[in-house]
């Protein structure tokens, strides 16, 4: 496995020259376009890494997986899916049209920005601080990494420039879809997107989901099999936004991308995979990350279909 990963990083490094790093959140524009890393965590707890696997980046939209899990744990699936749908959009991750024109009663799914703002609003906690602390402590548990924290520069950058998310959130508030103070909800959302992680952290989350909610390294059950199945299914249909169909056909692994350049992938009953490459395609997905997952899927026959 180790040699396979090393070879895959070498053969795909060339693709990091394509695409661009996200710059609509200015702090993300500082990433090194040529970084490329991968980590695989198998269900017997073995870990394999290559390239820039230990480099830190922010979770961005991969945090939507964590927000969905916590929203369901705190409220039950019935309430959560009364506030957010489970259908793919075919639109970009921050689209306003799908929310207003096609589906005003609730956002399409928890993986687009509007849907994630809605799930974040459902996470337990009396105050913003308590909510983000709940998100951080759960993230520390499912990564086995006690140093998980918010990157304050990225958070401030998101907050300063997140007007599209503000528009989505105030629109949902006007329709009665969001309860509570919009700026507070957005603050928690911006912070969860700014949680720092590396390929190993996200591979471990993928491995927990692949293992039906059991942490491979300790045997602790952190979520039910049902919740892990719901999350993986939504990752397959919506996790790569308007590229989810092509990704399912070509690669066939439940996955969630983030504009920081990460992709969290979970191969049921086999492994978790974390990849990092901040150069993105025009849909906001890591170009090098997708290439790595394609090669791994072909080599190890990982497609679930
Ligand atoms: O809200 C945003 O726009 C970012 N914090 C997250 C978006 C994102 O990662 C989209 N993913 N590919």
Short mmCIF file of C-alpha atoms and ligand atoms in Angstrom, two decimals, residues 24-25 60-61 64 93 113 158 165 189 193 241 257-259 284-285, ligand 1:
data_model
loop_
_atom_site.label_atom_id
_atom_site.label_comp_id
_atom_site.label_asym_id
_atom_site.label_seq_id
_atom_site.Cartn_x
_atom_site.Cartn_y
_atom_site.Cartn_z
CA UNK A 24 -12.94 33.98 -2.73
CA UNK A 25 -11.91 33.39 0.88
CA UNK A 60 -14.30 23.82 4.61
CA UNK A 61 -17.21 21.84 3.21
CA UNK A 64 -20.75 19.56 6.53
CA UNK A 93 -22.38 24.72 -3.78
CA UNK A 113 -23.96 25.78 1.82
CA UNK A 158 -14.45 33.74 5.94
CA UNK A 165 -23.59 32.75 2.90
CA UNK A 189 -20.72 27.80 10.34
CA UNK A 193 -15.44 25.44 7.97
CA UNK A 241 -21.82 19.00 -5.71
CA UNK A 257 -14.85 17.77 -0.89
CA UNK A 258 -13.87 21.14 0.56
CA UNK A 259 -12.53 24.28 -1.14
CA UNK A 284 -14.65 23.62 -6.28
CA UNK A 285 -13.24 20.08 -6.12
O1 LIG B 1 -19.01 28.54 2.84
C1 LIG B 1 -18.10 28.45 2.02
O2 LIG B 1 -18.19 28.93 0.89
C2 LIG B 1 -16.86 27.72 2.42
N1 LIG B 1 -16.58 27.92 3.81
C3 LIG B 1 -17.00 26.24 2.15
C4 LIG B 1 -17.36 25.91 0.72
C5 LIG B 1 -16.78 24.66 0.23
O3 LIG B 1 -15.86 24.09 0.76
C6 LIG B 1 -17.32 24.18 -1.04
N2 LIG B 1 -16.61 22.97 -1.40
N3 LIG B 1 -16.09 22.49 -2.28
#
